């Protein structure tokens, strides 16, 4: 099989041919249809994940078809279309795992970071961490739903979104942000998009944002406060902790800031409004397998897929470079014939 391999921090991907692996106990071999190129892949290559294994095959926005099953696997059977997410394994017996919150397990392992992922024609994955792919979803376009979609959908749900909510999405022109806008609108909420410039305004309004705030022209907190008293939820989809901090003052009382995107610097929040207005700050590390199923079902029911550009495996370095320089508006998705 053809593979792309992360050999070390700040090194370009290398390409090599490897033998197709065999699934072990509790594992399935997935013939990959598509794998999205995610900002987390770039973070791994920049050294922002200290525990990442090198060399390793990156990629965790995976769709494909089960090609073989290992010992002890009763489901999914061979031929099942599935998706795989960044959460690839957990201990299975801690309190978090047994209540279905494997994403909180202290021994969780990540696809494409702790073990080989989807920048290859085949991947071996834990059977309990793949999700059935609804027939209504295009298997290529659905690949980013396994990370960007899951993170946005679960972030809104964890923040307590309601049909009456005012939701601000920071970084609304990226894949995660655009999906967050679309999910929030489909859930009945009203949405404001926040970006650095007006460049993304037309696209944000096209997917349902009722207003757009350009931070180069206005203070985001002040602009959100002028929106009927503030946002009930601010979802940060941008890879910038500072952007989240700057908007925090735009929350309405009892509002929640949810970090889906962030950068290495600490989150800095003003304590007076935090305490006096009972504000909340929430981190959202993607989701558990049941959240992935809910995301896929909701996406299928509402026809939600990201805009994307299909690429070949050997185009992955160029896609990552474009992402690093802010030159990609659509999700690049590696496809395999």
Short mmCIF file of C-alpha atoms in Angstrom, two decimals:
data_model
loop_
_atom_site.label_atom_id
_atom_site.label_comp_id
_atom_site.label_asym_id
_atom_site.label_seq_id
_atom_site.Cartn_x
_atom_site.Cartn_y
_atom_site.Cartn_z
CA UNK A 1 0.00 0.00 0.00
CA UNK A 2 1.05 3.61 -0.57
CA UNK A 3 1.66 5.65 2.59
CA UNK A 4 2.70 9.14 3.69
CA UNK A 5 4.90 9.09 6.80
CA UNK A 6 5.62 11.78 9.37
CA UNK A 7 9.30 11.23 10.18
CA UNK A 8 9.83 14.03 12.71
CA UNK A 9 9.01 17.56 13.84
CA UNK A 10 9.24 20.18 11.08
CA UNK A 11 10.05 17.52 8.50
CA UNK A 12 8.03 17.07 5.30
CA UNK A 13 6.04 13.90 4.86
CA UNK A 14 7.94 11.04 3.26
CA UNK A 15 6.25 8.61 0.87
CA UNK A 16 6.80 4.87 0.94
CA UNK A 17 5.24 1.57 -0.01
CA UNK A 18 4.43 -0.79 2.87
CA UNK A 19 2.83 -4.18 3.23
CA UNK A 20 -0.89 -4.06 4.00
CA UNK A 21 -1.17 -4.71 7.77
CA UNK A 22 -3.30 -7.44 9.33
CA UNK A 23 -5.87 -6.67 12.03
CA UNK A 24 -5.25 -8.09 15.49
CA UNK A 25 -7.54 -8.86 18.41
CA UNK A 26 -10.49 -6.44 18.44
CA UNK A 27 -9.30 -4.65 15.30
CA UNK A 28 -10.54 -4.12 11.75
CA UNK A 29 -8.64 -3.43 8.55
CA UNK A 30 -10.24 -0.50 6.69
CA UNK A 31 -9.65 0.14 3.01
CA UNK A 32 -9.57 3.91 3.05
CA UNK A 33 -11.80 5.91 0.74
CA UNK A 34 -10.78 9.36 1.97
CA UNK A 35 -8.84 11.14 4.69
CA UNK A 36 -9.15 14.84 5.45
CA UNK A 37 -6.09 17.03 6.01
CA UNK A 38 -6.74 18.56 9.44
CA UNK A 39 -5.05 21.43 11.27
CA UNK A 40 -4.20 18.94 14.01
CA UNK A 41 -2.00 17.10 11.51
CA UNK A 42 -0.10 20.35 11.04
CA UNK A 43 0.15 20.84 14.82
CA UNK A 44 1.65 17.36 15.19
CA UNK A 45 4.27 18.11 12.55
CA UNK A 46 5.07 21.41 14.31
CA UNK A 47 5.75 19.56 17.57
CA UNK A 48 2.68 20.78 19.46
CA UNK A 49 1.81 17.20 20.51
CA UNK A 50 4.84 16.12 22.61
CA UNK A 51 3.68 12.50 22.93
CA UNK A 52 3.25 12.00 19.16
CA UNK A 53 5.02 8.96 17.79
CA UNK A 54 7.56 9.28 14.98
CA UNK A 55 7.73 7.79 12.44
CA UNK A 56 3.97 7.53 12.06
CA UNK A 57 1.29 7.70 9.37
CA UNK A 58 -0.83 10.80 10.19
CA UNK A 59 -4.51 11.36 9.48
CA UNK A 60 -7.68 10.92 11.52
CA UNK A 61 -10.58 12.17 9.36
CA UNK A 62 -11.11 8.76 7.82
CA UNK A 63 -13.83 7.11 5.79
CA UNK A 64 -13.56 3.72 4.19
CA UNK A 65 -14.87 0.17 4.01
CA UNK A 66 -14.05 -2.73 6.34
CA UNK A 67 -11.80 -5.09 4.37
CA UNK A 68 -11.02 -7.65 7.11
CA UNK A 69 -11.73 -8.28 10.78
CA UNK A 70 -9.44 -9.54 13.50
CA UNK A 71 -10.16 -12.16 16.18
CA UNK A 72 -13.05 -11.33 18.50
CA UNK A 73 -14.74 -8.84 16.16
CA UNK A 74 -18.47 -9.50 15.66
CA UNK A 75 -19.14 -5.99 14.30
CA UNK A 76 -18.64 -4.32 11.89
CA UNK A 77 -18.65 -7.05 9.25
CA UNK A 78 -16.54 -6.96 6.10
CA UNK A 79 -18.03 -4.56 3.55
CA UNK A 80 -19.41 -2.05 6.09
CA UNK A 81 -18.80 1.64 5.21
CA UNK A 82 -17.34 3.32 8.29
CA UNK A 83 -15.73 6.49 9.55
CA UNK A 84 -12.89 6.78 12.06
CA UNK A 85 -12.10 9.72 14.34
CA UNK A 86 -9.06 11.07 16.17
CA UNK A 87 -9.96 9.12 19.32
CA UNK A 88 -8.74 5.65 18.46
CA UNK A 89 -8.51 3.72 21.72
CA UNK A 90 -9.08 3.94 25.47
CA UNK A 91 -8.65 1.74 28.53
CA UNK A 92 -12.25 0.46 28.41
CA UNK A 93 -12.69 0.08 32.16
CA UNK A 94 -12.35 3.48 33.86
CA UNK A 95 -15.44 5.42 34.99
CA UNK A 96 -15.30 7.62 31.87
CA UNK A 97 -15.11 4.67 29.47
CA UNK A 98 -17.93 2.70 31.06
CA UNK A 99 -20.29 5.68 30.84
CA UNK A 100 -19.45 6.23 27.17
CA UNK A 101 -17.11 9.21 27.59
CA UNK A 102 -13.98 7.55 26.25
CA UNK A 103 -12.67 10.94 25.09
CA UNK A 104 -12.01 11.74 28.79
CA UNK A 105 -10.11 8.50 29.50
CA UNK A 106 -6.65 9.27 30.89
CA UNK A 107 -5.21 6.43 28.78
CA UNK A 108 -6.83 7.41 25.49
CA UNK A 109 -4.83 7.08 22.30
CA UNK A 110 -5.13 9.11 19.11
CA UNK A 111 -5.37 7.93 15.52
CA UNK A 112 -2.54 9.24 13.37
CA UNK A 113 -0.66 10.48 16.46
CA UNK A 114 -0.12 7.51 18.79
CA UNK A 115 -0.54 4.93 16.02
CA UNK A 116 -0.84 4.86 12.24
CA UNK A 117 -3.71 6.78 10.68
CA UNK A 118 -5.32 7.54 7.35
CA UNK A 119 -2.66 8.95 5.01
CA UNK A 120 -2.47 5.48 3.48
CA UNK A 121 -4.54 3.09 1.42
CA UNK A 122 -5.34 0.89 4.45
CA UNK A 123 -5.45 1.37 8.23
CA UNK A 124 -5.85 -0.98 11.18
CA UNK A 125 -8.33 0.50 13.68
CA UNK A 126 -10.03 -0.60 16.89
CA UNK A 127 -13.49 -1.97 16.03
CA UNK A 128 -15.15 -0.07 18.88
CA UNK A 129 -13.87 3.26 17.59
CA UNK A 130 -15.25 3.20 14.07
CA UNK A 131 -18.72 4.50 13.27
CA UNK A 132 -21.19 3.27 10.63
CA UNK A 133 -21.41 5.75 7.76
CA UNK A 134 -25.01 6.71 6.82
CA UNK A 135 -25.96 5.89 3.23
CA UNK A 136 -27.07 9.51 2.70
CA UNK A 137 -23.54 10.88 3.16
CA UNK A 138 -20.98 11.11 0.38
CA UNK A 139 -18.05 9.05 1.74
CA UNK A 140 -15.46 11.57 0.52
CA UNK A 141 -17.20 14.71 1.76
CA UNK A 142 -18.02 12.96 5.05
CA UNK A 143 -14.36 12.44 6.00
CA UNK A 144 -13.97 15.86 7.74
CA UNK A 145 -17.14 15.19 9.73
CA UNK A 146 -15.06 12.69 11.72
CA UNK A 147 -13.04 15.53 13.28
CA UNK A 148 -14.06 19.06 12.25
CA UNK A 149 -17.73 18.10 12.19
CA UNK A 150 -17.62 16.06 15.38
CA UNK A 151 -15.71 18.78 17.23
CA UNK A 152 -18.10 21.54 16.15
CA UNK A 153 -21.27 19.52 16.75
CA UNK A 154 -20.17 18.21 20.14
CA UNK A 155 -18.83 21.60 21.19
CA UNK A 156 -22.22 23.20 20.62
CA UNK A 157 -23.99 20.40 22.45
CA UNK A 158 -21.57 20.48 25.41
CA UNK A 159 -22.10 24.25 25.65
CA UNK A 160 -25.85 23.71 26.04
CA UNK A 161 -27.11 25.13 22.74
CA UNK A 162 -30.86 25.81 22.55
CA UNK A 163 -33.12 26.96 19.70
CA UNK A 164 -33.14 30.42 21.28
CA UNK A 165 -29.34 30.67 21.60
CA UNK A 166 -27.21 33.41 20.12
CA UNK A 167 -24.01 31.70 18.97
CA UNK A 168 -20.81 33.47 17.91
CA UNK A 169 -18.33 31.43 15.87
CA UNK A 170 -14.74 32.69 15.76
CA UNK A 171 -12.96 31.53 12.61
CA UNK A 172 -16.15 30.94 10.69
CA UNK A 173 -14.45 30.73 7.30
CA UNK A 174 -12.53 27.53 8.08
CA UNK A 175 -14.02 24.05 7.82
CA UNK A 176 -14.64 23.66 11.56
CA UNK A 177 -16.13 27.13 11.83
CA UNK A 178 -18.33 26.78 8.75
CA UNK A 179 -19.68 23.47 10.02
CA UNK A 180 -20.32 25.05 13.44
CA UNK A 181 -22.38 27.78 11.79
CA UNK A 182 -24.37 25.26 9.78
CA UNK A 183 -25.00 23.00 12.79
CA UNK A 184 -26.06 25.93 14.99
CA UNK A 185 -28.48 27.22 12.37
CA UNK A 186 -29.91 23.71 11.86
CA UNK A 187 -30.44 23.51 15.64
CA UNK A 188 -32.50 26.72 15.47
CA UNK A 189 -29.92 29.13 16.89
CA UNK A 190 -28.95 32.57 15.60
CA UNK A 191 -25.33 32.98 14.56
CA UNK A 192 -22.72 35.73 14.35
CA UNK A 193 -19.43 34.94 12.61
CA UNK A 194 -16.21 36.55 13.83
CA UNK A 195 -13.18 36.91 11.57
CA UNK A 196 -10.08 39.06 11.25
CA UNK A 197 -11.28 40.81 8.09
CA UNK A 198 -14.43 41.00 5.98
CA UNK A 199 -12.98 38.50 3.53
CA UNK A 200 -15.10 35.65 4.89
CA UNK A 201 -18.33 37.60 5.37
CA UNK A 202 -20.13 36.51 2.21
CA UNK A 203 -19.38 32.84 2.83
CA UNK A 204 -20.46 33.05 6.49
CA UNK A 205 -23.75 34.69 5.58
CA UNK A 206 -24.33 32.14 2.84
CA UNK A 207 -24.32 29.29 5.38
CA UNK A 208 -26.63 31.13 7.80
CA UNK A 209 -24.78 33.76 9.87
CA UNK A 210 -27.03 36.79 10.46
CA UNK A 211 -24.13 39.13 11.22
CA UNK A 212 -20.39 39.32 10.74
CA UNK A 213 -17.78 40.95 12.99
CA UNK A 214 -14.37 41.83 11.54
CA UNK A 215 -11.92 42.23 14.42
CA UNK A 216 -9.70 44.56 12.40
CA UNK A 217 -12.60 47.05 12.41
CA UNK A 218 -14.27 46.43 15.78
CA UNK A 219 -13.55 45.02 19.23
CA UNK A 220 -15.21 41.57 19.16
CA UNK A 221 -16.39 41.73 22.77
CA UNK A 222 -18.02 45.14 22.31
CA UNK A 223 -19.60 44.10 19.01
CA UNK A 224 -21.06 40.96 20.58
CA UNK A 225 -22.38 42.87 23.60
CA UNK A 226 -24.23 45.12 21.14
CA UNK A 227 -25.96 41.98 19.79
CA UNK A 228 -28.92 42.03 22.20
CA UNK A 229 -26.70 41.79 25.26
CA UNK A 230 -24.15 39.26 24.06
CA UNK A 231 -23.71 35.72 22.83
CA UNK A 232 -24.94 32.75 24.83
CA UNK A 233 -22.17 30.65 23.29
CA UNK A 234 -18.87 31.69 21.75
CA UNK A 235 -17.30 28.79 19.88
CA UNK A 236 -13.65 29.35 19.02
CA UNK A 237 -12.87 27.47 15.81
CA UNK A 238 -9.72 29.47 15.07
CA UNK A 239 -6.26 28.08 15.93
CA UNK A 240 -5.73 31.06 18.26
CA UNK A 241 -6.23 31.19 22.02
CA UNK A 242 -5.82 34.97 21.93
CA UNK A 243 -8.85 35.30 19.64
CA UNK A 244 -10.96 33.47 22.22
CA UNK A 245 -9.68 35.65 25.06
CA UNK A 246 -10.46 38.82 23.12
CA UNK A 247 -14.08 37.81 22.54
CA UNK A 248 -14.80 36.49 26.05
CA UNK A 249 -16.26 39.81 27.23
CA UNK A 250 -18.94 39.45 24.57
CA UNK A 251 -20.73 36.67 26.44
CA UNK A 252 -24.19 37.24 27.86
CA UNK A 253 -24.69 36.31 31.54
CA UNK A 254 -24.47 32.54 32.08
CA UNK A 255 -22.79 32.27 28.68
CA UNK A 256 -20.14 29.76 27.65
CA UNK A 257 -16.88 30.08 25.76
CA UNK A 258 -16.00 26.74 24.17
CA UNK A 259 -12.51 26.14 22.82
CA UNK A 260 -12.52 23.87 19.80
CA UNK A 261 -9.50 25.63 18.30
CA UNK A 262 -6.58 27.01 20.29
CA UNK A 263 -2.84 27.70 20.22
CA UNK A 264 -0.13 26.91 22.80
CA UNK A 265 -0.34 30.15 24.83
CA UNK A 266 -2.48 30.17 28.01
CA UNK A 267 -6.09 31.36 27.99
CA UNK A 268 -6.38 34.75 29.71
CA UNK A 269 -9.81 35.79 31.02
CA UNK A 270 -11.02 38.82 32.95
CA UNK A 271 -12.11 37.58 36.37
CA UNK A 272 -14.73 40.23 37.27
CA UNK A 273 -17.16 39.39 34.42
CA UNK A 274 -16.35 35.69 34.81
CA UNK A 275 -17.53 35.68 38.41
CA UNK A 276 -20.20 38.39 38.40
CA UNK A 277 -21.94 37.11 35.25
CA UNK A 278 -21.46 33.41 36.00
CA UNK A 279 -19.60 32.80 32.77
CA UNK A 280 -18.13 29.47 31.72
CA UNK A 281 -15.01 28.40 29.81
CA UNK A 282 -15.14 24.93 28.30
CA UNK A 283 -12.56 22.88 26.42
CA UNK A 284 -13.85 20.41 23.86
CA UNK A 285 -11.48 17.62 22.79
CA UNK A 286 -13.50 16.25 19.87
CA UNK A 287 -15.87 13.55 21.15
CA UNK A 288 -16.55 9.91 22.02
CA UNK A 289 -17.86 7.23 19.63
CA UNK A 290 -21.50 7.95 20.50
CA UNK A 291 -20.92 11.65 19.69
CA UNK A 292 -19.49 10.65 16.31
CA UNK A 293 -22.61 8.63 15.50
CA UNK A 294 -24.83 11.55 16.50
CA UNK A 295 -22.79 13.93 14.35
CA UNK A 296 -23.07 11.69 11.30
CA UNK A 297 -26.81 11.13 11.80
CA UNK A 298 -27.49 14.87 12.22
CA UNK A 299 -25.34 15.72 9.20
CA UNK A 300 -27.19 13.17 7.07
CA UNK A 301 -30.60 14.41 8.23
CA UNK A 302 -29.77 18.04 7.44
CA UNK A 303 -27.58 17.54 4.36
CA UNK A 304 -24.52 19.07 6.03
CA UNK A 305 -21.14 18.44 4.37
CA UNK A 306 -18.09 20.71 4.11
CA UNK A 307 -16.74 22.31 0.97
CA UNK A 308 -13.66 20.35 -0.02
CA UNK A 309 -10.96 19.83 -2.61
CA UNK A 310 -10.01 16.23 -3.44
CA UNK A 311 -6.25 15.66 -3.67
CA UNK A 312 -3.87 12.76 -4.18
CA UNK A 313 -1.69 11.35 -1.41
CA UNK A 314 1.45 13.00 -2.79
CA UNK A 315 -0.26 16.39 -2.65
CA UNK A 316 -0.45 16.21 1.17
CA UNK A 317 2.71 18.28 1.80
CA UNK A 318 1.43 21.07 -0.43
CA UNK A 319 -1.97 21.00 1.33
CA UNK A 320 -0.33 21.22 4.77
CA UNK A 321 1.88 24.09 3.61
CA UNK A 322 -1.12 26.00 2.26
CA UNK A 323 -2.92 25.46 5.56
CA UNK A 324 0.11 26.73 7.50
CA UNK A 325 0.10 29.95 5.46
CA UNK A 326 -3.68 30.49 5.68
CA UNK A 327 -4.12 29.89 1.97
CA UNK A 328 -6.73 27.12 2.07
CA UNK A 329 -10.43 27.89 2.39
CA UNK A 330 -11.75 24.43 1.54
CA UNK A 331 -10.81 21.19 3.29
CA UNK A 332 -8.25 19.18 1.34
CA UNK A 333 -9.27 15.53 1.31
CA UNK A 334 -6.89 12.75 0.24
CA UNK A 335 -8.79 10.26 -1.88
CA UNK A 336 -7.88 6.74 -2.95
CA UNK A 337 -9.20 5.00 -6.06
#
